[in-house]
C-alpha atoms as a printed R data frame, in Angstrom:
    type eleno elety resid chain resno       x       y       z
1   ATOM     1    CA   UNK     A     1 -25.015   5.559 -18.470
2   ATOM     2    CA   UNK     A     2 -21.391   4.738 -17.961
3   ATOM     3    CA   UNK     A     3 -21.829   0.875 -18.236
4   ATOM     4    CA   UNK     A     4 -23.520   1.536 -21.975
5   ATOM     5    CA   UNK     A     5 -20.875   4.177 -22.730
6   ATOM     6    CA   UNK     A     6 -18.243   1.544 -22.215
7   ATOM     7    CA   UNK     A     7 -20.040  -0.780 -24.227
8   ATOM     8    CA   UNK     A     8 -20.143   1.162 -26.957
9   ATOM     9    CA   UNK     A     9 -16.990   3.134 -26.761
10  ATOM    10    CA   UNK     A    10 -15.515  -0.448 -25.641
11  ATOM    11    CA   UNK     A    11 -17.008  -1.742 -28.957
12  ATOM    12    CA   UNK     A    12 -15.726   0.680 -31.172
13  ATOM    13    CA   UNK     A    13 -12.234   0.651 -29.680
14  ATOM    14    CA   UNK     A    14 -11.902  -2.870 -30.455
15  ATOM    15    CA   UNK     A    15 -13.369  -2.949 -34.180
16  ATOM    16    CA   UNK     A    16 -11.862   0.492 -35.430
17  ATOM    17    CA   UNK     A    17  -8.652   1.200 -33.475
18  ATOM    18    CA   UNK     A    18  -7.912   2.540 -29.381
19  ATOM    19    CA   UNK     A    19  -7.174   5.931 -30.621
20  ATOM    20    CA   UNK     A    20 -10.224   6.548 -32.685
21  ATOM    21    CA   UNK     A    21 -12.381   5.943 -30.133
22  ATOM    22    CA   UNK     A    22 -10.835   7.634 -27.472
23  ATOM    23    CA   UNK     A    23 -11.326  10.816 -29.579
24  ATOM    24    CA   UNK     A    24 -15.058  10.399 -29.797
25  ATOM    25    CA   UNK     A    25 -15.684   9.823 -26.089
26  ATOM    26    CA   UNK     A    26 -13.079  12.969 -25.454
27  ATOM    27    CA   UNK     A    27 -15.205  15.288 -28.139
28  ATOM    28    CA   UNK     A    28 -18.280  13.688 -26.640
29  ATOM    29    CA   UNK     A    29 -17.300  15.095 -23.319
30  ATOM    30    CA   UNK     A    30 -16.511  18.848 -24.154
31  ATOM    31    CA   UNK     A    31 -19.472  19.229 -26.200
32  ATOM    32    CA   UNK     A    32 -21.205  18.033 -22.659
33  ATOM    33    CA   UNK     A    33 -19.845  20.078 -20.562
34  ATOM    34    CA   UNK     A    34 -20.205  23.053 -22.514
35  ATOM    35    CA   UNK     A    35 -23.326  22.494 -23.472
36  ATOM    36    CA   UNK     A    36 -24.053  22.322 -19.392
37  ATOM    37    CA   UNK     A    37 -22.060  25.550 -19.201
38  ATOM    38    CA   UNK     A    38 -24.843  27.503 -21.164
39  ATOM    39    CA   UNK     A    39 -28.384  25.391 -20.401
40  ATOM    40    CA   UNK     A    40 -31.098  27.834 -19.653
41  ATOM    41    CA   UNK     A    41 -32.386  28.035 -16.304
42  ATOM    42    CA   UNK     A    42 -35.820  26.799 -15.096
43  ATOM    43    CA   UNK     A    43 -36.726  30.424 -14.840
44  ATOM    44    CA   UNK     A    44 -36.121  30.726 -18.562
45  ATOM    45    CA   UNK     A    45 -37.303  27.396 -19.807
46  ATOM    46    CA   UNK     A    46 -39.279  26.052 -16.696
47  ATOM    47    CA   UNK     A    47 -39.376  22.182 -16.404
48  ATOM    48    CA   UNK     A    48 -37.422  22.163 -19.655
49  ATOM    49    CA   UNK     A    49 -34.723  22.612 -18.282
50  ATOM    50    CA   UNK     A    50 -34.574  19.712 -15.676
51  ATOM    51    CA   UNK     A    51 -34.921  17.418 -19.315
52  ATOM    52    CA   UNK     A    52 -31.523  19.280 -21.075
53  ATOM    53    CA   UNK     A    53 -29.957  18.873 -18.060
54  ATOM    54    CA   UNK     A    54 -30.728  15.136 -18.022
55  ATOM    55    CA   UNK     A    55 -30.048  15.047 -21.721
56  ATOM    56    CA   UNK     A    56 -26.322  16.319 -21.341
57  ATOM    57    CA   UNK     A    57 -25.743  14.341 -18.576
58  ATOM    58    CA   UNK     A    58 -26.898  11.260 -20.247
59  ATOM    59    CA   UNK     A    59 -24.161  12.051 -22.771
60  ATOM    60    CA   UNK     A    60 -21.387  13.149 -20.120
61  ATOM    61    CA   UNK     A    61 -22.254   9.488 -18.957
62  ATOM    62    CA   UNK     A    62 -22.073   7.945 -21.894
63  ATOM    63    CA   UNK     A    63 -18.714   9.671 -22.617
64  ATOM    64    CA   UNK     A    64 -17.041   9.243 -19.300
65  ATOM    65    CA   UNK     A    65 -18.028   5.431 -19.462
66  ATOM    66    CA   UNK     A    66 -16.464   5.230 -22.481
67  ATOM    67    CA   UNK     A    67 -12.765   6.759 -21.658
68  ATOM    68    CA   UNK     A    68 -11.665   4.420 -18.797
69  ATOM    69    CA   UNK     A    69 -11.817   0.757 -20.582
70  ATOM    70    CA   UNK     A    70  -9.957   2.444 -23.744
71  ATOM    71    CA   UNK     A    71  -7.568   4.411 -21.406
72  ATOM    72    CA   UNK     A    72  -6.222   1.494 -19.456
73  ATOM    73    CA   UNK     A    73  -6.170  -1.255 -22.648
74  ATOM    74    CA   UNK     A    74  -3.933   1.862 -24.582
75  ATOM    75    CA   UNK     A    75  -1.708   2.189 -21.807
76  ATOM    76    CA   UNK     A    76  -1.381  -1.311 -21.141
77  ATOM    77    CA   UNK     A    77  -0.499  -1.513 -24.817
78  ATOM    78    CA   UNK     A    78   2.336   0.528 -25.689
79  ATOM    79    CA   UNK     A    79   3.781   0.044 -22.412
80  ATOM    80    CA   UNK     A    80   7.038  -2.246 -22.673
81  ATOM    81    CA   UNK     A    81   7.283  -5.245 -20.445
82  ATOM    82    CA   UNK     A    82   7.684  -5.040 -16.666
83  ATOM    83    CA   UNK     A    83   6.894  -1.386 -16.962
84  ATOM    84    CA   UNK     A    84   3.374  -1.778 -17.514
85  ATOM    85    CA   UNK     A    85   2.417  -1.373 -13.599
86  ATOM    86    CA   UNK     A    86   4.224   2.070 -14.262
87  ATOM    87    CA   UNK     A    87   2.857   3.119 -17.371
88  ATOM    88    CA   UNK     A    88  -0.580   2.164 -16.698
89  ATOM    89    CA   UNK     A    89  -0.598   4.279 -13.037
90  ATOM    90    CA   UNK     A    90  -0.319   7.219 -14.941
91  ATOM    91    CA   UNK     A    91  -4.130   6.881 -15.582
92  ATOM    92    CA   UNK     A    92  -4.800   7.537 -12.232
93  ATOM    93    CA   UNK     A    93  -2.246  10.620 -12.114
94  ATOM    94    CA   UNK     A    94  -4.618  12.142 -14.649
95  ATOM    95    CA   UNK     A    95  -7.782  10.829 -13.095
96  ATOM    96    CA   UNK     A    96  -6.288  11.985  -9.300
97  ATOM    97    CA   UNK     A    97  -5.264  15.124 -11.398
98  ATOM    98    CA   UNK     A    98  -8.618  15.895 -12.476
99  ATOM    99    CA   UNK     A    99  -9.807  15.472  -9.198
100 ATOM   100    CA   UNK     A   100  -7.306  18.121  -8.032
101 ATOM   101    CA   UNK     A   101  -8.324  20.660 -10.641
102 ATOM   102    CA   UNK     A   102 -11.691  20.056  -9.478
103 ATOM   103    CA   UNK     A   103 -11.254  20.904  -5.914
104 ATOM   104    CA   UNK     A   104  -8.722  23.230  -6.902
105 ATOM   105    CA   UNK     A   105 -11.008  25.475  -9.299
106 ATOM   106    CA   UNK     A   106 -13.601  25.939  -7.116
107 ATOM   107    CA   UNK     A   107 -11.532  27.081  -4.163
108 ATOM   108    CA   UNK     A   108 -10.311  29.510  -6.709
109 ATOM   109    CA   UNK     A   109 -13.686  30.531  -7.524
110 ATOM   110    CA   UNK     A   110 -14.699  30.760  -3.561
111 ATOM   111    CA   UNK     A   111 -11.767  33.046  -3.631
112 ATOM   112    CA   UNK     A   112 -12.606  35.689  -6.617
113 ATOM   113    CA   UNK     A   113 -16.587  35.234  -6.337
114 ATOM   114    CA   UNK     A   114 -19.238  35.364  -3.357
115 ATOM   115    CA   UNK     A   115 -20.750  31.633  -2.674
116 ATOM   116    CA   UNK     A   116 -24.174  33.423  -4.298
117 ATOM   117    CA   UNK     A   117 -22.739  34.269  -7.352
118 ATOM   118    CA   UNK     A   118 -21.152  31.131  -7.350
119 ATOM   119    CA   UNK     A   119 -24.440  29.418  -6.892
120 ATOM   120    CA   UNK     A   120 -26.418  31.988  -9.257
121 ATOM   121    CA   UNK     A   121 -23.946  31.753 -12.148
122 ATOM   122    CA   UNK     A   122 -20.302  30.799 -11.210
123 ATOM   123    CA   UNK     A   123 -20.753  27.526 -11.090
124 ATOM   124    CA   UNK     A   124 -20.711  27.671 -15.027
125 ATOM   125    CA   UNK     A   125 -17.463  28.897 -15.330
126 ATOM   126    CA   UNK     A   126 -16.303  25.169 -14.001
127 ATOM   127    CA   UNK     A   127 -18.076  23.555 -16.692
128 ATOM   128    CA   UNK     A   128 -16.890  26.153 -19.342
129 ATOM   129    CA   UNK     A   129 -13.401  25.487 -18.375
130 ATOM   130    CA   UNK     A   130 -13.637  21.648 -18.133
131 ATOM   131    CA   UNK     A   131 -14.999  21.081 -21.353
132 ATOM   132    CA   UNK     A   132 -11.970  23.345 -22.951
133 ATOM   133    CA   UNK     A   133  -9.666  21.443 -21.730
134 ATOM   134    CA   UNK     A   134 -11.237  18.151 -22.951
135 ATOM   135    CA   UNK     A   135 -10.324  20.070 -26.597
136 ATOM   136    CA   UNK     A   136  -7.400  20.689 -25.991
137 ATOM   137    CA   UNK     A   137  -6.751  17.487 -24.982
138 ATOM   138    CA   UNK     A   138  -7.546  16.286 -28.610
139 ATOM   139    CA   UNK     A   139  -4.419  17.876 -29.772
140 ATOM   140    CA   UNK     A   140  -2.616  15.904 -27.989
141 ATOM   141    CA   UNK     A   141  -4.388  12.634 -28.401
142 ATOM   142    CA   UNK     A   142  -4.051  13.408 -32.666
143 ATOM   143    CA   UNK     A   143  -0.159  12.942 -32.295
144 ATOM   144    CA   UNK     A   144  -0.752   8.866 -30.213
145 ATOM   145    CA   UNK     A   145   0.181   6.089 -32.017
146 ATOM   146    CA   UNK     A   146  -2.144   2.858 -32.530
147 ATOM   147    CA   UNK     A   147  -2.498   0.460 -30.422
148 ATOM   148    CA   UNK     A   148  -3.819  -3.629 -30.816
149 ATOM   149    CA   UNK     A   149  -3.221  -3.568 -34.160
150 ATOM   150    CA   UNK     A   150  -3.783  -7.224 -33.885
151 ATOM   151    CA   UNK     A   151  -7.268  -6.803 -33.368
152 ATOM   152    CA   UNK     A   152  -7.944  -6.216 -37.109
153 ATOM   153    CA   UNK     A   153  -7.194 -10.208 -37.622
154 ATOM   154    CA   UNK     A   154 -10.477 -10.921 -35.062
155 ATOM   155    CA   UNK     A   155 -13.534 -11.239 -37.216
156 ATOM   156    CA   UNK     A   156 -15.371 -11.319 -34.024
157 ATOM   157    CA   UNK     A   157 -13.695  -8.403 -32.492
158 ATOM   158    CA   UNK     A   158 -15.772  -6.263 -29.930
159 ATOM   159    CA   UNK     A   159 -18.256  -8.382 -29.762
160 ATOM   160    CA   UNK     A   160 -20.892  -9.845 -27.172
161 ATOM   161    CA   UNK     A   161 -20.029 -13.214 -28.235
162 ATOM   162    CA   UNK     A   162 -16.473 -12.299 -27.881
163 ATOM   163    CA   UNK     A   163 -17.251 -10.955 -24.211
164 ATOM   164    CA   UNK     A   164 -19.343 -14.021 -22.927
165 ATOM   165    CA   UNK     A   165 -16.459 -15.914 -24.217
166 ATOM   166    CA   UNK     A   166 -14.619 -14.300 -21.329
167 ATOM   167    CA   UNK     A   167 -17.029 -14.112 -18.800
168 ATOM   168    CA   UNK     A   168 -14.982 -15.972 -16.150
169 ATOM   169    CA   UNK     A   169 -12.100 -12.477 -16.204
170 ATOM   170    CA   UNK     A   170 -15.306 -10.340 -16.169
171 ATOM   171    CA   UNK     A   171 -17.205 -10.903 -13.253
172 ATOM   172    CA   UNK     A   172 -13.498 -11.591 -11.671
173 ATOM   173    CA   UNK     A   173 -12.987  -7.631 -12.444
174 ATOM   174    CA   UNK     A   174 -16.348  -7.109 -11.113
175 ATOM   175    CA   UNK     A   175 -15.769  -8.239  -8.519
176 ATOM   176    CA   UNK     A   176 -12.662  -6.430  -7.251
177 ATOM   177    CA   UNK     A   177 -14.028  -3.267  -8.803
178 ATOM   178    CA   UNK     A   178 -16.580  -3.507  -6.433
179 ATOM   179    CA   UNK     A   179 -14.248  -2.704  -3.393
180 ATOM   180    CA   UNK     A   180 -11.461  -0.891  -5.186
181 ATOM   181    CA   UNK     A   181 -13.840   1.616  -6.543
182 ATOM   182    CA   UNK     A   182 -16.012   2.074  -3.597
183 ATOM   183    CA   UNK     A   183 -12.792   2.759  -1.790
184 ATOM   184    CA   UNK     A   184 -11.437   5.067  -3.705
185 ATOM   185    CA   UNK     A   185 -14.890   6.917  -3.632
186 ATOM   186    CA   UNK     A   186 -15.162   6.832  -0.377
187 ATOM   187    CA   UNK     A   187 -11.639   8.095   0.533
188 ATOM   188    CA   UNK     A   188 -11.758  10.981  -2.524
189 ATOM   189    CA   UNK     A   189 -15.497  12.014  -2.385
190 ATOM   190    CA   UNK     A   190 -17.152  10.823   0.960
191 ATOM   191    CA   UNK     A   191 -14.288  12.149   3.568
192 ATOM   192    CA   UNK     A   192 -14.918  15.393   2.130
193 ATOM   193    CA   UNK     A   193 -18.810  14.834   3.100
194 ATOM   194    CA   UNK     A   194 -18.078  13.621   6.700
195 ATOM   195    CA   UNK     A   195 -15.272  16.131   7.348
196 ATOM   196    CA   UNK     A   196 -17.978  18.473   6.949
197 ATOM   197    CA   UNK     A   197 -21.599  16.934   7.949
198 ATOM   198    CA   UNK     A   198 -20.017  14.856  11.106
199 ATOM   199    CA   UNK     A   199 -16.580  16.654  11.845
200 ATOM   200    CA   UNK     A   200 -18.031  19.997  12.030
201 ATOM   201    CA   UNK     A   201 -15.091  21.622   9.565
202 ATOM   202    CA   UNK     A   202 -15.664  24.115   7.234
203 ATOM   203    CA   UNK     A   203 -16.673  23.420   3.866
204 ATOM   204    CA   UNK     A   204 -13.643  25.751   2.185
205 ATOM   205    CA   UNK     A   205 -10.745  24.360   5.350
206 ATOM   206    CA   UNK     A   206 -11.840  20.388   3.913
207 ATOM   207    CA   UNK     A   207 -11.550  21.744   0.357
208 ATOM   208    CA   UNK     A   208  -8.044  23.361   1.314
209 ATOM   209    CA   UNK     A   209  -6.857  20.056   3.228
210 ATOM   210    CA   UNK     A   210  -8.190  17.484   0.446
211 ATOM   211    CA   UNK     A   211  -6.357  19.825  -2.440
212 ATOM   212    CA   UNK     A   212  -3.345  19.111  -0.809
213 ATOM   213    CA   UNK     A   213  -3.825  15.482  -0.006
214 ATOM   214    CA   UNK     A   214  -4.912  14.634  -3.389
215 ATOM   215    CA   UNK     A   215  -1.495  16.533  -4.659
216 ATOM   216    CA   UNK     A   216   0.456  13.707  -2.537
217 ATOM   217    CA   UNK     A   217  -2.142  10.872  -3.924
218 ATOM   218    CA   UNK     A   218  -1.518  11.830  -7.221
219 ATOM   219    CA   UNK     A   219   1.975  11.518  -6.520
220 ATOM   220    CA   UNK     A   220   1.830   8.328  -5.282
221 ATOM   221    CA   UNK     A   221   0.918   6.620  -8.150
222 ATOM   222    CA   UNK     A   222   3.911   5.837 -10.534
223 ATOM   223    CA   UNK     A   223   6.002   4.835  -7.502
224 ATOM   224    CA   UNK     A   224   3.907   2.164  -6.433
225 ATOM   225    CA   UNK     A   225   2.654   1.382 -10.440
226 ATOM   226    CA   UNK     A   226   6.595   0.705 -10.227
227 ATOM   227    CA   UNK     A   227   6.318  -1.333  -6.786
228 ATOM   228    CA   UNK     A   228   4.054  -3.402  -8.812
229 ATOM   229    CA   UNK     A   229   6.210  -3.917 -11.809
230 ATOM   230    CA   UNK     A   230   8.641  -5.190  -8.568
231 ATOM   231    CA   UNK     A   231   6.700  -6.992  -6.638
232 ATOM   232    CA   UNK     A   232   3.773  -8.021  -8.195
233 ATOM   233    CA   UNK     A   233   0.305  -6.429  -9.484
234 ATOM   234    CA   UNK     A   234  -1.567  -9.015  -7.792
235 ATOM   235    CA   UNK     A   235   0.367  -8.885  -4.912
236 ATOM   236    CA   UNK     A   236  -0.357  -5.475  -4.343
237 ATOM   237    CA   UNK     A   237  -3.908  -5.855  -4.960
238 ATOM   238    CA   UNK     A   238  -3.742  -8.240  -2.008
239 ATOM   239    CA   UNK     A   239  -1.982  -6.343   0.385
240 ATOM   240    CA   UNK     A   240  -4.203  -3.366  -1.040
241 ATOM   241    CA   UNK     A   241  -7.518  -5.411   0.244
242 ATOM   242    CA   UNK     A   242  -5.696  -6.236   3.652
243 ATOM   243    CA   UNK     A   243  -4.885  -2.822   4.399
244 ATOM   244    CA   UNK     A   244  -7.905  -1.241   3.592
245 ATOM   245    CA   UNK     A   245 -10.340  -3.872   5.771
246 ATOM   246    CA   UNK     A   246  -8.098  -3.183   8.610
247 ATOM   247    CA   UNK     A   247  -7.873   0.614   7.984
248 ATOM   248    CA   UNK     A   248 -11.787   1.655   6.984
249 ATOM   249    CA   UNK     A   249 -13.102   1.978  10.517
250 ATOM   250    CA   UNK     A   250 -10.148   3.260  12.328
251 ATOM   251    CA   UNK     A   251 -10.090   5.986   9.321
252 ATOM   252    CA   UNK     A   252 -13.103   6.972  10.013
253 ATOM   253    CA   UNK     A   253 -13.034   7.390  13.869
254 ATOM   254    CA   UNK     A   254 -10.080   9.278  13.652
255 ATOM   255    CA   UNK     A   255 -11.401  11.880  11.012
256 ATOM   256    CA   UNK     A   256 -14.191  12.239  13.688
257 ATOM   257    CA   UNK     A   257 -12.378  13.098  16.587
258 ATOM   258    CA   UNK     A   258  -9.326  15.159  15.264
259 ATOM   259    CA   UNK     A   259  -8.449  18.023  17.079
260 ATOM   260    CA   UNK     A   260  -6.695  20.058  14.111
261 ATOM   261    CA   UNK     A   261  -6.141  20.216  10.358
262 ATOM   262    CA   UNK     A   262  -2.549  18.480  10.468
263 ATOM   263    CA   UNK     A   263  -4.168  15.238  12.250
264 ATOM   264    CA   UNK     A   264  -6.980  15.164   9.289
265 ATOM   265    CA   UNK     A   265  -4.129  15.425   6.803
266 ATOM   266    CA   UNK     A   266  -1.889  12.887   8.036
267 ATOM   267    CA   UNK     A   267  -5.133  10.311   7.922
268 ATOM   268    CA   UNK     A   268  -5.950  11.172   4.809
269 ATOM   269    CA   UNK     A   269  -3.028  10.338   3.153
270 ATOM   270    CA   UNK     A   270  -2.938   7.164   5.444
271 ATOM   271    CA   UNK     A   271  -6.050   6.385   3.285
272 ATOM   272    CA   UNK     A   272  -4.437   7.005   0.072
273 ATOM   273    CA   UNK     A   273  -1.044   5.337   0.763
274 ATOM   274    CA   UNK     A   274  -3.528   2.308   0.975
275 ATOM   275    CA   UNK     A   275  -5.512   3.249  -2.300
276 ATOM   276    CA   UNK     A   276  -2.847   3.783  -4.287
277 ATOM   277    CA   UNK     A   277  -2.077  -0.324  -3.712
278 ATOM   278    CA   UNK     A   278  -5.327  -0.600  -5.449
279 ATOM   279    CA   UNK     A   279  -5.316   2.556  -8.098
280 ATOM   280    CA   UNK     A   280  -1.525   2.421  -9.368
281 ATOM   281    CA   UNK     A   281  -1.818  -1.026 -11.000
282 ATOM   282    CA   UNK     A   282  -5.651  -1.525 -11.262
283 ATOM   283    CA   UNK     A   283  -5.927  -0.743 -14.910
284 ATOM   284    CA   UNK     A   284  -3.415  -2.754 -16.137
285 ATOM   285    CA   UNK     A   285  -4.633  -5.881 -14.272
286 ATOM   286    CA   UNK     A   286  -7.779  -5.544 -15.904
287 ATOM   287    CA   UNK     A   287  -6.611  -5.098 -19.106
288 ATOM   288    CA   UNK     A   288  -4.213  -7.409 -19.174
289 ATOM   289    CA   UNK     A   289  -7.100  -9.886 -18.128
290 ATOM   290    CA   UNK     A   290  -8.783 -10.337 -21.600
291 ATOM   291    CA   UNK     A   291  -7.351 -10.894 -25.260
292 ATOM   292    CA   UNK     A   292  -6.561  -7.892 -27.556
293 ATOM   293    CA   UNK     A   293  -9.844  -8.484 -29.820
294 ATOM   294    CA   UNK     A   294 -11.938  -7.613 -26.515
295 ATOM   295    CA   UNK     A   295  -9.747  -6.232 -24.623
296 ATOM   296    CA   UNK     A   296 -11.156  -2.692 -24.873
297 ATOM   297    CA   UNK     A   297 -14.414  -3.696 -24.576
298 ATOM   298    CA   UNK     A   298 -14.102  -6.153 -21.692
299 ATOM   299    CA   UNK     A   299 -12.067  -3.912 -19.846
300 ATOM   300    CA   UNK     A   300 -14.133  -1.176 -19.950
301 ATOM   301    CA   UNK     A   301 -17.370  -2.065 -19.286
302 ATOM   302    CA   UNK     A   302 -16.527  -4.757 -16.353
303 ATOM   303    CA   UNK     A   303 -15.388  -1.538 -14.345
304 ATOM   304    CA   UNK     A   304 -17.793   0.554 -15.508
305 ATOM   305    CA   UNK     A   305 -20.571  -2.165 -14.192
306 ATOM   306    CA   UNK     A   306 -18.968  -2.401 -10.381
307 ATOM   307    CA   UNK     A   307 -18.101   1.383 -10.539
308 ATOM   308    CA   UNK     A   308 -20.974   2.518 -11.406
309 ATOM   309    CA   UNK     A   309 -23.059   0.220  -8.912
310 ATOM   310    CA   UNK     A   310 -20.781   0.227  -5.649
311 ATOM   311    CA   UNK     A   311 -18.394   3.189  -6.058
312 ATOM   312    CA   UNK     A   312 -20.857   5.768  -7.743
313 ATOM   313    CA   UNK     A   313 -23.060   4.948  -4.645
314 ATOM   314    CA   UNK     A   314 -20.629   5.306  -2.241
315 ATOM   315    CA   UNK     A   315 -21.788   9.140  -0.322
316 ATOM   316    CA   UNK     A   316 -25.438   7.922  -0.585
317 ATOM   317    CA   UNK     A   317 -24.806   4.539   1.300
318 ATOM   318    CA   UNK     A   318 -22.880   5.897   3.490
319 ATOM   319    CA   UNK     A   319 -25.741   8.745   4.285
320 ATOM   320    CA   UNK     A   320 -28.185   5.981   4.204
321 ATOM   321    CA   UNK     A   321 -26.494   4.391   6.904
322 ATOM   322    CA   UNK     A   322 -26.067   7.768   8.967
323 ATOM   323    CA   UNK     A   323 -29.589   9.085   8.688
324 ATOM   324    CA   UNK     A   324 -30.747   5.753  10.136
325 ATOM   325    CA   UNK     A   325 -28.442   5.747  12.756
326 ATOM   326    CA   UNK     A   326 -25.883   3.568  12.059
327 ATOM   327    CA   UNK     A   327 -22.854   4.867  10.433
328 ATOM   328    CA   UNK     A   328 -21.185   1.651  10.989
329 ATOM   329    CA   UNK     A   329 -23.376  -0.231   9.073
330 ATOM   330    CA   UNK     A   330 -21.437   1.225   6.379
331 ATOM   331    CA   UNK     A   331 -18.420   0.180   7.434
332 ATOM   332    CA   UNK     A   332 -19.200  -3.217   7.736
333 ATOM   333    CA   UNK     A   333 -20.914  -2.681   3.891
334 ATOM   334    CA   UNK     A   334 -17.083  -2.116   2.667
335 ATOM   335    CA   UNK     A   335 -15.505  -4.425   4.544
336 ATOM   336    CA   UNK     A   336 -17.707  -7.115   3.019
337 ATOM   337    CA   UNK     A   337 -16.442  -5.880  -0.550
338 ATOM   338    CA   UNK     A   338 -12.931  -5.672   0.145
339 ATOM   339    CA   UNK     A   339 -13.205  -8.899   1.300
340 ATOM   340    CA   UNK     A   340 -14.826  -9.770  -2.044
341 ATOM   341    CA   UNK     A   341 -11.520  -7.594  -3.475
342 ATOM   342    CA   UNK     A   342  -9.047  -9.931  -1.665
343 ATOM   343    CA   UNK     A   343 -11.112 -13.224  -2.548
344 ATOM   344    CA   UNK     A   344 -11.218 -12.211  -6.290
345 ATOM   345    CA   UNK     A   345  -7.641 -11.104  -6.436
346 ATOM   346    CA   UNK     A   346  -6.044 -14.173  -4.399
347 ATOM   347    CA   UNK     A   347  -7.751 -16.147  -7.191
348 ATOM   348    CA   UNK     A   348  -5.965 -13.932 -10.118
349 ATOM   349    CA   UNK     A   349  -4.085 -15.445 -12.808
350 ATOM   350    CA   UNK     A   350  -0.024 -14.900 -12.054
351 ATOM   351    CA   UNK     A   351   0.260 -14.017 -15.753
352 ATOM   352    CA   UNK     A   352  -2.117 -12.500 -18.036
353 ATOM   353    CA   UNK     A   353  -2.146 -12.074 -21.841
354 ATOM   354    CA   UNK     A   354  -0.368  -8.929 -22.274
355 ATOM   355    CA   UNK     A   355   3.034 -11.180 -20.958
């Protein structure tokens, strides 16, 4: 669902205004989490309830699809020139931050309620509390300012036509989507998986040790947005690719034979020193890839296509590779789309349209 959310959210953003849609995909995600937060059981409804809980998360999709491709073309926006690596990595602060509430809820909730309470009914608490801070998040997103107001001259603004005009840019962010995403998936969401399933740790000591590392991740991000700003975007995008085809198997190995929770650390924010090459300026380079009458649009829904298809996919891969006995097969599978990453962004235009 997140590829049609951002072609719809996209859409709107780029025939009615940034802000304005934002909103809706914001409202459209509290209503879906709460709405998770108080779906009957199957007890209750019986196979009833495996359709609402499709239904919300249809919308949750649609939503979430939506709120990236507006995100980065607003930030991109109303940044001022060579801050716009900068200003844009702050998107990933609040995506890494969300992350870290994440994790950091539910070790709360492993800490005030037993893990069958938390299974039985706890778990709706997280939902509960996402979705009302997705509201109050409106009342801060009432007081932005406009952005693109140049879009409004574009008869053929947030269109398909508009898109396939661009289609060179678009399958070029496709393309380095494709490893950027599945790394950053694979470093956030997977570790966790193999700390656990093929490092033997417990489930609440890889919670503990991620909470922290994502802290440093999220931390990361405006200093090396900045480094871009410096340097480059597409330069770090290159080095980003580099580092990352060098770094996935070692990574990996490492995780699998550390002795303590210090040594897991330590690689983990190896792994995110590398990332954050990729997640500090990768909004802005997409946005500032397409014109302001599409830029919403384009944007959004050329991540959403190689997020949803290689980074989504990243745990079950990865456990597709493992269960048939060859968890290096997956390895190689990444390294193959980095090199993609470093193809596509060696090939990047030096200057896009937002200079």
């Amino acid at each position: 669902m997140r590829p049609i959310g951002s072609y719809l959210f996209g859409a709107l953003g780029d025939k009615i205004g940034r802000k304005k849609s934002m909103i809706y995909s914001v409202l459209l995600m509290a209503i879906s989490s709460l709405l998770i937060a108080i779906l009957p059981t199957k007890d209750h409804v019986g196979d009833y309830a495996i359709l609402l809980l499709l239904a919300v998360r249809i919308l949750q999709g649609l939503s979430v699809g939506g709120e990236y491709g507006i995100a980065a073309t607003y930030l991109s926006e109303i940044a001022t020139k060579g801050n716009r690596g900068f200003y844009s990595s702050f998107q990933y602060v609040t995506l890494i931050g969300g992350q870290l509430l994440a994790v950091a809820s539910l070790v709360v909730l492993e800490l005030l309620i037993p893990e069958s309470a938390i299974k039985e009914w706890g778990w709706r608490l997280l939902f509960a509390f996402g979705g009302i801070l997705a509201l109050l998040s409106l009342l801060l997103r009432s007081d932005m300012h406009e952005s693109g107001d140049a879009i409004y001259k574009h008869k053929d603004r947030g269109s398909f036509k508009a898109l396939v005009a661009n289609w060179k840019y678009f399958l070029m962010v496709i393309g380095f989507t494709a490893g950027g995403s599945l790394a950053f998936y694979t470093f956030t969401t997977y570790t966790k998986v193999f700390m656990v399933n093929t490092a033997g740790m417990a489930q609440s000591t890889s919670n503990n040790i991620m909470l922290v590392a994502l802290f440093f991740f999220m931390i990361f991000q405006p200093f090396f947005g900045a480094l871009g700003d410096k340097i480059g975007r597409r330069t770090l995008l290159i080095m980003f690719s580099i580092l990352a085809i060098i770094s996935i198997y070692p990574i990996f190995y490492l995780l699998g034979v550390a002795s303590s929770s210090i040594e897991i650390f330590f690689i983990l924010i190896w792994a995110f020193i590398v990332l954050s090459l990729y997640t500090s300026v990768g909004g802005v380079i997409k946005a500032e890839l397409f014109p302001v009458h599409v830029r919403a649009l384009a944007t959004g829904l050329s991540y959403a296509i190689g997020n949803a298809i290689f980074g989504g996919s990243a745990s079950y891969v990865a456990l597709k590779f493992k269960n048939a006995g060859i968890p290096e097969g997956f390895y190689i599978y990444c390294i193959v789309l980095l090199v993609v990453c470093l193809i596509v962004a060696y090939f990047l235009p030096k200057k896009g349209y937002l200079e």
